[in-house]
Amino acid sequence: MAEQLRERVDTALREFLTPALSPLRDIGEELSTVADALAQFVLSGGKRLRPAFCYWAARAAGHEDSDALVRAAASLELLQGSALVHDDVIDHSDTRRGRPAVHRRFADLHRAAGWSGEAEDFGTAAAILIGDLLLSWSDAMLASSGIDDAALGRSRPISDLMRLELMAGQYLDIVEQASNGDTVDGALRVARFKAAKYTIERPMHLGAALSGSSPDVFTAFTGFGLPVGEAFQLRDDLLGVFGDPAVTGKPAGDDLRHGKRTVLVALALERADAADQQTLRRLVGRPDLSDDDVGRLRHIVVHSGVAAIVETMISDRVQAALSALEAVALDQAGRDALVELATAATQRSD
Amino acid sequence: MAEQLRERVDTALREFLTPALSPLRDIGEELSTVADALAQFVLSGGKRLRPAFCYWAARAAGHEDSDALVRAAASLELLQGSALVHDDVIDHSDTRRGRPAVHRRFADLHRAAGWSGEAEDFGTAAAILIGDLLLSWSDAMLASSGIDDAALGRSRPISDLMRLELMAGQYLDIVEQASNGDTVDGALRVARFKAAKYTIERPMHLGAALSGSSPDVFTAFTGFGLPVGEAFQLRDDLLGVFGDPAVTGKPAGDDLRHGKRTVLVALALERADAADQQTLRRLVGRPDLSDDDVGRLRHIVVHSGVAAIVETMISDRVQAALSALEAVALDQAGRDALVELATAATQRSD
């Protein structure tokens, strides 16, 4: 079921992008390079989590299956593409989905062409522009999805709020990072905006808006979406430290090298003994961490009991989410799919 | 007349931004800083050229005056705000409208707070996110302007194309820059996308779409808008070399320091004698140009006859534009305002 929706989302994205990219290709050869990079980036994977939560929330709220609904849900993937391309610039990330990040790809193009100026600056500029185009297209794809004007009108305020919360979450993230924020509360606040609201709650609200749902459905989706989103982010924190590079597509211990201010690290700083705290402060955020260093940090996270605590936080949240969903009458197939998605999102290994 | 529309555009922007910024302020104190920077940036000036061309094109095409039309036109200013904030990151520009560019402002905030990491990186990240929010809001403001669903539907394809062309023009610009493009054709192609289409033609097409105009109106607006837009850019080229810093809000000879690949510089390279060509190649693009160097380059541009040629190119284009507008029946007050705007945009000193 999940696999089938995923294919429909991919098809919708391909069918939107092909004509959308064509005027870009017409402008000139240089822009064909941009079009290729953009299409490859959007079409080469990703979990398609946001479209799935949006689609199944709509179905659970009584919306019938339609290609228009799939297209409306798939438009979230363009917003997410924009966020990832810009985020990779902001975080100086080299890779995304196991390939060079977009800004790296264009920096490489600059180098290969032997152009003048800084290759990195060129890469950053190209990635900013590509992210902008994806952001515009997420709106365009929703508007042209084939959902009716009334549904489009209802979806607007949710869609706007989602963009605002995404941007706010990213800003809070860079402030936490810059100010060396190391509290659990600070990290949870970032997780709430970047993951819980943007990844789960708002996509579900979009689905509810498309279905013309009553307020109690929105409330139930909040009660389900926020804890699932936090659990999703907590799983991400664990994978950022313990994940298998072959599965995640990111180097081992990537979050530790980038000094990402996660709930996991904040908890470790809170609970580790004095010597381990010192090690954490010394090593987290060093780009040149050796595999041994990563191993040492992993040991601290396990030894302090924090890995187990985070696992408990995840399962508590999933439990709370499932209860919240019981509070409202929903279509059974839709409800089952949402439960399945919540499990997959919080128990994944990639 | 122009002044009155400008005030209405500013009012529309203020009335959109105040409620739009409020959820941002609610999230936390950090985001209030973002909200303040964003409001100040959008509300502290700019020529409001795109809203003016859009509004008067609509009026010329028979649309009656309404606040909804002003709001729809004003939404272009948020798109432009996004483009400027991102462009200043791409060009490493320090100032905008006589004040620190947004990325500089946030780099300063980082330094003042004594945060860790690179202040410049923080500034870049904040500016990317603020530009993203402005880009989303330009769509939101158009959609909530109060124009009816049919007009909104007609405006969509124009609005999408405008965003694509803007992005394409900016990409062509960075490629020209990086590849040391120095042909007049290359520079004119960038001018066509970044200025002619994005600044004049498409805003006018948006006005025509809002009015439900016939194809011949779109054609006449292209015949008017493209040459006016090129002339606008050529005036910009001249101001980038000869402009008075007190009026332009930019340092003297700013384009020369930034090595901007303008039609003016391309023509000078084409027409100057061998010694002057060498001077041009040696000095243009050096960030540390002295006032004497700027003076020498100005002398070359005048002496080679290029300043006069560009003035002639401007007046030829304005002439062609005015003829194109005669080819179609338009409301007289709207037509007069468009002619006045074209003159102001191509004869300005800031």
XYZ file of C-alpha atoms in Angstrom:
700
model
C 0.000 0.000 0.000
C 2.789 2.395 1.021
C 4.823 1.316 -1.992
C 1.947 1.882 -4.355
C 1.317 5.441 -3.099
C 5.004 6.150 -3.374
C 4.941 5.224 -7.032
C 1.925 7.412 -7.650
C 3.663 10.330 -5.920
C 6.754 9.798 -8.072
C 4.603 9.680 -11.196
C 2.810 12.886 -10.181
C 6.144 14.615 -9.607
C 7.484 13.432 -12.953
C 4.330 14.549 -14.744
C 4.538 17.966 -13.123
C 8.254 18.455 -13.673
C 8.508 17.465 -17.332
C 6.388 20.344 -18.685
C 7.535 22.698 -15.899
C 11.186 22.188 -16.826
C 10.651 22.563 -20.540
C 10.645 26.423 -20.640
C 13.842 26.292 -18.593
C 15.510 24.045 -21.161
C 14.282 26.355 -23.945
C 16.130 29.333 -22.504
C 19.559 27.878 -23.110
C 21.987 25.050 -22.668
C 23.163 26.376 -19.298
C 19.655 26.034 -17.959
C 19.396 22.440 -19.171
C 22.091 21.588 -16.651
C 19.922 23.168 -13.971
C 16.838 21.305 -15.195
C 18.689 17.973 -15.137
C 20.053 18.529 -11.651
C 16.665 19.568 -10.391
C 14.805 16.617 -11.901
C 17.376 14.137 -10.685
C 17.303 15.571 -7.203
C 13.527 15.470 -6.875
C 13.027 12.112 -8.585
C 15.882 10.164 -7.040
C 14.317 9.112 -3.822
C 13.425 10.448 -0.460
C 10.905 8.828 1.815
C 7.901 10.786 0.438
C 6.756 10.924 4.038
C 4.924 14.254 3.863
C 2.793 13.304 0.850
C 1.984 10.004 2.547
C 0.806 11.652 5.771
C -1.183 14.219 3.776
C -2.807 11.653 1.485
C -3.738 9.190 4.219
C -4.958 11.937 6.529
C -7.290 13.043 3.725
C -8.440 9.464 3.164
C -8.926 8.907 6.897
C -11.014 12.104 6.953
C -13.252 10.703 4.250
C -11.713 12.070 1.037
C -12.046 9.639 -1.839
C -8.978 8.448 -3.670
C -8.129 10.589 -6.705
C -5.130 11.546 -8.782
C -5.815 15.186 -7.890
C -5.391 14.320 -4.212
C -2.134 12.485 -4.958
C -0.851 15.495 -6.908
C -1.816 17.913 -4.119
C -0.025 15.687 -1.593
C 3.004 15.240 -3.876
C 3.460 19.036 -4.046
C 4.810 18.805 -0.474
C 7.779 16.953 -1.902
C 8.791 20.075 -3.870
C 8.634 22.158 -0.707
C 10.748 19.534 1.007
C 13.177 19.513 -1.940
C 13.570 23.265 -1.596
C 14.152 22.967 2.143
C 16.790 20.256 1.656
C 18.690 22.124 -1.055
C 18.804 25.279 1.079
C 19.474 23.350 4.282
C 22.482 21.637 2.753
C 23.922 25.063 1.905
C 23.244 26.284 5.440
C 24.738 23.164 7.073
C 27.626 22.830 4.596
C 26.493 19.253 3.987
C 28.419 17.449 1.282
C 25.994 14.667 0.548
C 22.269 14.124 0.291
C 20.564 10.840 -0.438
C 23.978 9.279 -1.023
C 24.961 11.746 -3.756
C 26.732 15.102 -3.767
C 24.476 17.865 -2.414
C 23.188 20.297 -5.079
C 25.591 23.081 -4.081
C 28.509 20.637 -4.275
C 27.380 19.463 -7.671
C 27.443 23.020 -9.036
C 30.727 23.791 -7.325
C 32.121 20.748 -9.160
C 30.652 22.017 -12.433
C 32.412 25.347 -11.850
C 35.721 23.604 -11.195
C 35.367 21.274 -14.188
C 34.649 24.261 -16.451
C 37.703 26.080 -15.126
C 35.620 29.178 -14.449
C 36.860 32.136 -12.450
C 35.790 33.098 -8.944
C 35.171 30.728 -6.070
C 33.646 27.379 -7.027
C 31.963 27.173 -3.601
C 30.290 30.542 -4.102
C 28.991 29.438 -7.473
C 27.623 26.264 -5.948
C 25.906 28.199 -3.185
C 24.373 30.640 -5.658
C 23.062 27.864 -7.917
C 21.607 25.982 -4.945
C 19.863 29.110 -3.635
C 18.253 29.640 -7.048
C 17.273 25.982 -7.483
C 15.744 25.922 -4.008
C 13.788 29.076 -4.874
C 12.417 27.480 -8.006
C 11.358 24.350 -6.103
C 9.662 26.513 -3.494
C 7.669 28.356 -6.183
C 6.773 25.081 -7.815
C 5.394 23.536 -4.649
C 2.724 26.246 -4.729
C 2.209 25.872 -8.463
C 1.815 22.096 -8.210
C -0.767 22.379 -5.442
C -2.702 25.037 -7.376
C -2.695 22.979 -10.587
C -3.339 19.627 -8.888
C -6.941 19.504 -10.022
C -8.495 19.871 -6.590
C -11.435 22.254 -6.701
C -11.227 25.969 -5.866
C -13.011 25.550 -2.535
C -10.532 22.884 -1.391
C -7.667 25.014 -2.695
C -8.984 27.972 -0.699
C -9.182 25.842 2.465
C -5.663 24.506 1.934
C -4.109 27.969 1.574
C -3.859 29.025 5.251
C -2.381 25.614 6.179
C 0.080 25.752 3.356
C 1.166 29.285 4.348
C 1.513 28.342 8.008
C 3.577 25.282 7.081
C 6.056 27.415 5.146
C 6.303 29.902 7.996
C 6.854 27.180 10.604
C 9.459 25.466 8.434
C 11.396 28.687 8.074
C 11.012 29.497 11.778
C 12.198 26.016 12.763
C 15.249 26.333 10.567
C 16.046 29.727 12.022
C 15.665 28.428 15.587
C 17.997 25.612 14.581
C 20.791 27.908 13.397
C 20.382 30.086 16.506
C 20.591 27.005 18.779
C 23.695 25.959 16.874
C 25.358 29.377 16.984
C 24.526 30.053 20.612
C 25.743 26.595 21.636
C 22.307 25.846 22.980
C 22.549 22.596 24.873
C 19.255 22.305 26.704
C 16.783 19.509 26.063
C 14.000 22.123 25.860
C 15.788 24.097 23.171
C 16.398 20.991 21.077
C 12.794 19.851 21.548
C 11.530 23.221 20.367
C 13.519 22.925 17.147
C 12.256 19.348 16.724
C 8.710 20.540 17.234
C 8.874 23.063 14.410
C 11.220 21.385 11.955
C 9.910 17.869 12.322
C 6.693 17.575 14.270
C 4.735 20.441 12.754
C 6.301 20.641 9.326
C 6.723 16.930 8.633
C 3.615 15.401 10.148
C 1.052 17.733 11.700
C 0.714 20.265 8.864
C 0.731 17.721 6.024
C -2.099 15.951 7.878
C -3.918 19.264 8.367
C -3.526 19.874 4.654
C -5.209 16.525 4.037
C -7.971 17.449 6.493
C -8.442 20.839 4.795
C -8.681 19.169 1.391
C -11.422 16.965 2.854
C -13.280 19.875 4.452
C -12.956 18.242 7.883
C -14.475 19.455 11.125
C -12.284 20.995 13.869
C -12.199 17.773 15.932
C -10.406 16.003 13.088
C -7.776 18.764 13.024
C -7.396 18.403 16.789
C -7.010 14.617 16.586
C -4.417 15.020 13.814
C -2.486 17.435 16.020
C -2.668 14.954 18.903
C -1.322 12.277 16.593
C 1.024 14.321 14.423
C 3.047 16.204 17.012
C 4.178 13.168 19.036
C 4.821 11.113 15.883
C 6.859 14.027 14.501
C 8.887 14.334 17.685
C 9.437 10.578 17.712
C 10.485 10.783 14.061
C 13.066 13.427 14.952
C 14.285 11.438 17.970
C 14.779 8.434 15.668
C 16.705 10.761 13.368
C 18.890 11.798 16.306
C 19.687 8.144 17.033
C 20.416 7.440 13.365
C 22.640 10.525 13.169
C 24.848 8.887 15.814
C 24.338 5.133 15.362
C 23.041 4.886 11.770
C 24.630 2.615 9.195
C 26.107 4.797 6.408
C 25.170 2.156 3.830
C 21.514 2.560 4.814
C 21.255 6.255 5.777
C 23.355 7.526 2.841
C 25.210 9.778 5.311
C 28.678 9.293 6.865
C 28.729 7.534 10.264
C 28.251 9.900 13.196
C 27.403 12.745 10.800
C 25.388 14.719 13.374
C 28.319 14.551 15.784
C 30.741 15.962 13.226
C 28.299 18.743 12.359
C 27.675 19.487 16.033
C 23.936 19.213 15.498
C 22.089 20.325 18.635
C 19.864 17.299 19.033
C 17.732 16.195 21.962
C 20.027 13.168 22.169
C 23.174 15.249 22.619
C 21.428 17.643 25.009
C 20.325 14.689 27.157
C 23.802 13.189 27.054
C 25.280 16.489 28.222
C 22.747 16.560 31.028
C 23.247 12.985 32.231
C 26.841 12.025 31.558
C 29.424 12.225 34.348
C 31.862 15.127 34.471
C 34.607 13.433 32.431
C 32.202 12.289 29.741
C 30.608 15.733 29.597
C 34.026 17.182 28.931
C 34.628 14.667 26.153
C 31.259 15.536 24.615
C 31.970 19.266 24.690
C 35.429 18.748 23.260
C 34.485 16.418 20.405
C 30.931 17.210 19.269
C 31.023 19.608 16.320
C 34.575 18.789 15.220
C 34.490 18.169 11.462
C 37.667 16.057 11.707
C 36.285 13.460 14.164
C 38.013 10.114 13.671
C 36.075 6.852 13.677
C 37.572 6.225 17.121
C 36.187 9.548 18.346
C 32.771 8.644 16.975
C 33.053 5.300 18.756
C 33.917 7.019 22.006
C 30.942 9.367 21.734
C 28.621 6.478 20.936
C 29.863 4.687 24.014
C 29.062 7.730 26.162
C 25.551 7.971 24.741
C 24.878 4.306 25.491
C 26.705 4.192 28.819
C 24.873 7.264 30.191
C 21.582 5.498 29.488
C 20.582 8.191 27.013
C 20.156 5.869 24.026
C 17.656 3.841 26.046
C 15.901 6.974 27.315
C 15.442 8.225 23.767
C 14.035 4.835 22.718
C 11.528 5.129 25.553
C 10.661 8.686 24.557
C 9.959 7.396 21.060
C 7.667 4.585 22.141
C 5.843 6.808 24.660
C 5.142 9.295 21.903
C 3.946 6.672 19.470
C 1.587 5.372 22.160
C 0.196 8.841 22.829
C -0.238 9.372 19.095
C -2.224 6.187 18.630
C -4.556 7.093 21.503
C -5.182 10.546 20.045
C -6.261 8.979 16.789
C -8.850 6.881 18.640
C -10.648 10.034 19.803
C -12.285 10.684 16.461
C -14.292 8.768 13.859
C -12.152 8.061 10.805
C -12.243 5.907 7.726
C -10.714 2.568 8.752
C -8.319 2.088 5.820
C -7.016 5.611 6.272
C -6.556 5.161 10.004
C -4.690 1.856 9.480
C -2.380 3.495 6.958
C -1.614 6.379 9.343
C -0.727 3.912 12.102
C 1.489 1.992 9.702
C 3.184 5.227 8.604
C 3.781 6.306 12.197
C 5.440 3.002 12.944
C 7.583 3.114 9.824
C 8.632 6.731 10.459
C 9.720 6.074 14.015
C 11.240 2.589 13.662
C 13.129 3.139 10.401
C 16.846 2.546 9.881
C 17.373 5.149 7.144
C -0.448 59.848 -9.538
C 2.710 57.742 -9.218
C 3.189 58.932 -5.648
C -0.363 58.069 -4.730
C -0.110 54.495 -6.055
C 3.177 54.075 -4.239
C 1.488 54.950 -0.962
C -1.326 52.512 -1.646
C 1.225 49.766 -2.419
C 3.074 50.509 0.824
C -0.196 50.397 2.746
C -1.139 47.081 1.131
C 2.258 45.634 2.058
C 1.957 46.869 5.621
C -1.559 45.471 5.949
C -0.416 42.091 4.628
C 2.750 41.908 6.704
C 1.357 42.859 10.101
C -0.909 39.799 10.495
C 1.494 37.590 8.490
C 4.368 38.371 10.865
C 2.344 37.883 14.005
C 2.602 34.028 14.155
C 6.348 34.459 13.651
C 6.589 36.790 16.649
C 4.488 34.353 18.687
C 7.002 31.557 18.214
C 9.722 33.281 20.197
C 11.896 36.288 20.753
C 14.471 35.116 18.200
C 11.842 35.201 15.504
C 10.805 38.736 16.447
C 14.236 39.842 15.281
C 13.539 38.136 11.965
C 10.089 39.732 11.743
C 11.506 43.193 12.413
C 14.266 42.809 9.829
C 11.823 41.522 7.278
C 9.252 44.293 7.822
C 11.886 46.984 7.767
C 13.416 45.630 4.590
C 10.130 45.432 2.702
C 8.678 48.695 3.989
C 11.750 50.911 3.777
C 11.632 51.867 0.166
C 12.339 50.538 -3.230
C 10.908 51.996 -6.388
C 7.754 49.793 -6.382
C 8.270 49.611 -10.134
C 6.800 46.134 -10.676
C 3.532 46.855 -8.855
C 3.245 50.116 -10.803
C 3.676 48.433 -14.199
C 1.250 45.681 -13.182
C -1.383 48.053 -11.836
C -1.273 50.492 -14.763
C -1.189 47.708 -17.322
C -4.385 46.360 -15.745
C -5.960 49.825 -15.773
C -4.858 50.413 -19.385
C -6.452 47.053 -20.260
C -9.737 48.222 -18.776
C -9.592 46.936 -15.181
C -11.296 49.274 -12.779
C -9.395 50.661 -9.835
C -9.745 48.556 -6.685
C -7.822 47.806 -3.526
C -7.777 44.142 -4.554
C -5.907 45.104 -7.732
C -3.426 47.172 -5.714
C -2.859 44.247 -3.344
C -2.353 41.811 -6.225
C 0.160 44.216 -7.800
C 1.886 44.852 -4.464
C 2.521 41.103 -4.057
C 5.247 41.503 -6.710
C 7.181 43.564 -4.206
C 7.506 40.509 -1.928
C 8.871 38.464 -4.839
C 11.298 41.285 -5.541
C 12.237 41.461 -1.856
C 13.042 37.750 -1.935
C 15.123 38.161 -5.084
C 17.083 41.071 -3.576
C 17.797 39.316 -0.284
C 19.051 36.208 -2.106
C 20.860 38.245 -4.769
C 22.799 40.162 -2.138
C 24.006 36.849 -0.698
C 24.996 35.656 -4.178
C 26.775 38.905 -5.071
C 28.301 39.423 -1.610
C 26.743 42.886 -1.609
C 27.190 44.803 1.615
C 24.466 47.377 1.219
C 20.958 47.604 -0.124
C 18.830 50.727 -0.249
C 21.536 52.555 1.683
C 21.477 50.117 4.619
C 23.352 46.916 5.457
C 22.111 43.999 3.311
C 20.020 41.442 5.234
C 22.828 38.863 5.383
C 25.186 41.525 6.751
C 22.645 42.547 9.330
C 22.409 38.986 10.651
C 26.166 38.515 10.511
C 26.397 41.626 12.713
C 23.789 40.175 15.076
C 25.894 37.013 15.348
C 29.022 39.028 16.129
C 27.259 41.268 18.645
C 25.889 38.197 20.451
C 29.363 36.651 20.555
C 28.016 33.402 19.120
C 30.202 30.584 17.872
C 30.796 29.607 14.272
C 31.264 31.973 11.362
C 29.206 35.168 11.532
C 29.109 35.307 7.718
C 27.665 31.793 7.524
C 24.977 32.724 10.010
C 24.143 35.835 7.993
C 23.910 33.800 4.800
C 21.670 31.202 6.440
C 19.316 33.817 7.881
C 19.102 35.632 4.537
C 18.320 32.395 2.674
C 15.472 31.674 5.100
C 14.107 35.237 5.024
C 14.192 35.234 1.220
C 12.320 31.920 1.242
C 9.618 33.348 3.470
C 9.221 36.418 1.250
C 8.967 34.170 -1.790
C 6.180 32.115 -0.174
C 4.404 35.275 0.882
C 4.391 36.762 -2.589
C 2.157 33.860 -3.613
C 0.082 34.121 -0.451
C -0.468 37.854 -0.913
C -1.606 37.416 -4.503
C -3.959 34.585 -3.526
C -5.478 36.579 -0.652
C -5.605 39.901 -2.519
C -9.348 39.713 -3.010
C -9.259 39.281 -6.784
C -11.778 36.670 -7.884
C -10.957 32.992 -8.497
C -11.168 33.336 -12.282
C -8.661 36.209 -12.311
C -6.470 34.293 -9.883
C -6.574 31.277 -12.187
C -5.587 33.432 -15.180
C -2.748 35.041 -13.234
C -1.216 31.706 -12.180
C 0.649 30.753 -15.385
C 2.107 34.278 -15.676
C 3.140 34.278 -12.061
C 4.819 30.872 -12.455
C 6.622 31.899 -15.623
C 7.848 35.090 -13.987
C 9.419 33.147 -11.141
C 11.056 30.730 -13.574
C 12.446 33.532 -15.732
C 13.730 35.414 -12.714
C 15.576 32.350 -11.509
C 16.871 31.579 -15.022
C 18.077 35.171 -15.479
C 19.938 35.052 -12.190
C 21.537 31.752 -13.115
C 22.595 33.083 -16.531
C 24.047 36.063 -14.690
C 26.254 33.972 -12.399
C 27.360 31.823 -15.345
C 28.276 34.958 -17.377
C 30.179 36.216 -14.358
C 32.001 32.944 -13.695
C 32.836 32.262 -17.329
C 34.094 35.832 -17.796
C 31.493 36.344 -20.470
C 32.266 39.648 -22.129
C 30.036 39.719 -25.193
C 27.316 42.283 -25.707
C 24.919 39.463 -26.657
C 25.547 37.574 -23.442
C 24.989 40.683 -21.343
C 21.838 41.547 -23.289
C 20.463 38.053 -22.701
C 20.872 38.447 -18.948
C 19.271 41.906 -19.153
C 16.383 40.452 -21.098
C 15.540 37.888 -18.416
C 16.475 39.692 -15.229
C 15.170 43.102 -16.164
C 13.073 43.178 -19.310
C 10.888 40.141 -18.704
C 10.880 39.992 -14.936
C 10.659 43.722 -14.185
C 8.378 45.021 -16.901
C 6.890 42.515 -19.351
C 5.592 39.909 -16.886
C 4.214 42.398 -14.342
C 2.300 43.958 -17.259
C 1.134 40.531 -18.402
C -0.045 39.878 -14.875
C -2.084 43.078 -15.094
C -3.480 41.967 -18.467
C -4.339 38.524 -17.066
C -6.138 40.098 -14.098
C -8.176 42.111 -16.623
C -8.936 39.081 -18.806
C -7.320 40.801 -21.810
C -7.221 39.534 -25.377
C -3.968 38.234 -26.912
C -3.262 41.482 -28.812
C -2.993 43.333 -25.503
C -0.433 40.784 -24.278
C 1.485 41.260 -27.548
C 1.445 45.054 -27.257
C 2.624 44.813 -23.646
C 5.517 42.597 -24.776
C 6.372 45.104 -27.519
C 6.385 47.852 -24.903
C 7.740 45.968 -21.899
C 10.824 44.306 -23.358
C 12.447 47.455 -24.776
C 11.520 49.496 -21.692
C 13.018 46.742 -19.538
C 16.233 46.660 -21.544
C 16.436 50.449 -21.412
C 15.838 50.253 -17.639
C 18.772 47.850 -17.327
C 20.993 49.990 -19.576
C 20.220 52.987 -17.336
C 21.174 50.778 -14.396
C 24.471 49.978 -16.129
C 25.201 53.697 -16.517
C 24.252 54.405 -12.888
C 26.443 51.504 -11.735
C 29.409 53.375 -13.217
C 28.445 57.061 -13.087
C 25.730 57.127 -10.401
C 25.906 59.475 -7.429
C 26.244 57.366 -4.227
C 24.098 59.871 -2.331
C 21.237 59.185 -4.749
C 21.724 55.502 -5.669
C 22.483 54.358 -2.113
C 25.379 52.323 -3.528
C 29.117 53.110 -3.487
C 30.449 54.928 -6.583
C 31.462 52.583 -9.384
C 29.920 49.637 -7.530
C 29.359 47.569 -10.686
C 33.016 48.005 -11.627
C 34.221 46.737 -8.257
C 31.882 43.779 -8.459
C 32.927 43.054 -12.061
C 29.288 42.998 -13.119
C 29.031 41.772 -16.723
C 26.951 44.623 -18.081
C 26.175 45.600 -21.656
C 28.076 48.808 -20.935
C 31.287 47.012 -19.966
C 30.923 44.520 -22.840
C 30.590 47.405 -25.300
C 33.564 49.189 -23.787
C 35.666 46.042 -24.153
C 34.550 45.818 -27.765
C 35.215 49.428 -28.713
C 38.106 50.697 -26.588
C 41.623 50.750 -28.047
C 44.127 48.070 -27.062
C 45.612 49.950 -24.107
C 42.206 50.839 -22.683
C 41.001 47.276 -23.168
C 43.918 46.103 -21.089
C 43.085 48.595 -18.364
C 39.474 47.424 -18.390
C 40.445 43.774 -18.090
C 42.919 44.537 -15.341
C 40.679 46.732 -13.194
C 37.062 45.629 -13.634
C 36.096 43.185 -10.888
C 38.749 44.284 -8.402
C 37.051 44.810 -5.039
C 39.845 47.182 -3.967
C 39.419 49.706 -6.821
C 40.492 53.179 -5.699
C 38.462 56.282 -6.568
C 41.214 57.089 -9.053
C 40.772 53.687 -10.724
C 37.014 54.278 -10.940
C 37.751 57.677 -12.481
C 40.068 56.083 -15.052
C 37.446 53.491 -16.012
C 34.771 56.168 -16.302
C 37.055 58.117 -18.605
C 37.487 55.058 -20.849
C 33.735 54.489 -21.030
C 33.133 58.110 -22.061
C 36.174 58.432 -24.295
C 35.351 55.247 -26.263
C 31.953 56.725 -27.049
C 30.217 53.910 -25.180
C 28.388 56.137 -22.693
C 26.815 57.998 -25.623
C 26.016 54.752 -27.453
C 24.214 53.401 -24.401
C 22.225 56.648 -24.094
C 21.189 56.219 -27.730
C 20.266 52.559 -27.134
C 18.059 53.724 -24.273
C 16.204 56.362 -26.278
C 15.804 54.044 -29.291
C 14.215 51.454 -27.030
C 11.896 53.925 -25.376
C 10.788 55.091 -28.832
C 10.107 51.518 -29.968
C 8.176 50.875 -26.770
C 5.942 53.893 -27.223
C 5.113 52.858 -30.807
C 4.229 49.328 -29.690
C 1.745 50.731 -27.219
C -0.002 52.653 -30.022
C -0.865 49.386 -31.771
C -3.700 48.529 -29.430
C -6.766 50.227 -27.957
C -6.207 51.056 -24.296
C -7.758 53.145 -21.593
C -6.194 56.605 -21.936
C -5.332 57.244 -18.279
C -3.663 53.827 -18.074
C -1.716 54.390 -21.265
C -0.515 57.817 -20.064
C 0.628 56.335 -16.767
C 2.573 53.565 -18.563
C 4.344 56.139 -20.730
C 5.164 58.195 -17.655
C 6.489 55.087 -15.886
C 8.640 54.121 -18.870
C 10.184 57.577 -18.910
C 10.802 57.574 -15.175
C 12.322 54.071 -15.236
C 14.750 54.887 -18.017
C 15.685 58.482 -17.110
C 16.059 58.023 -13.354
C 19.142 58.894 -11.313
C 18.675 56.300 -8.563
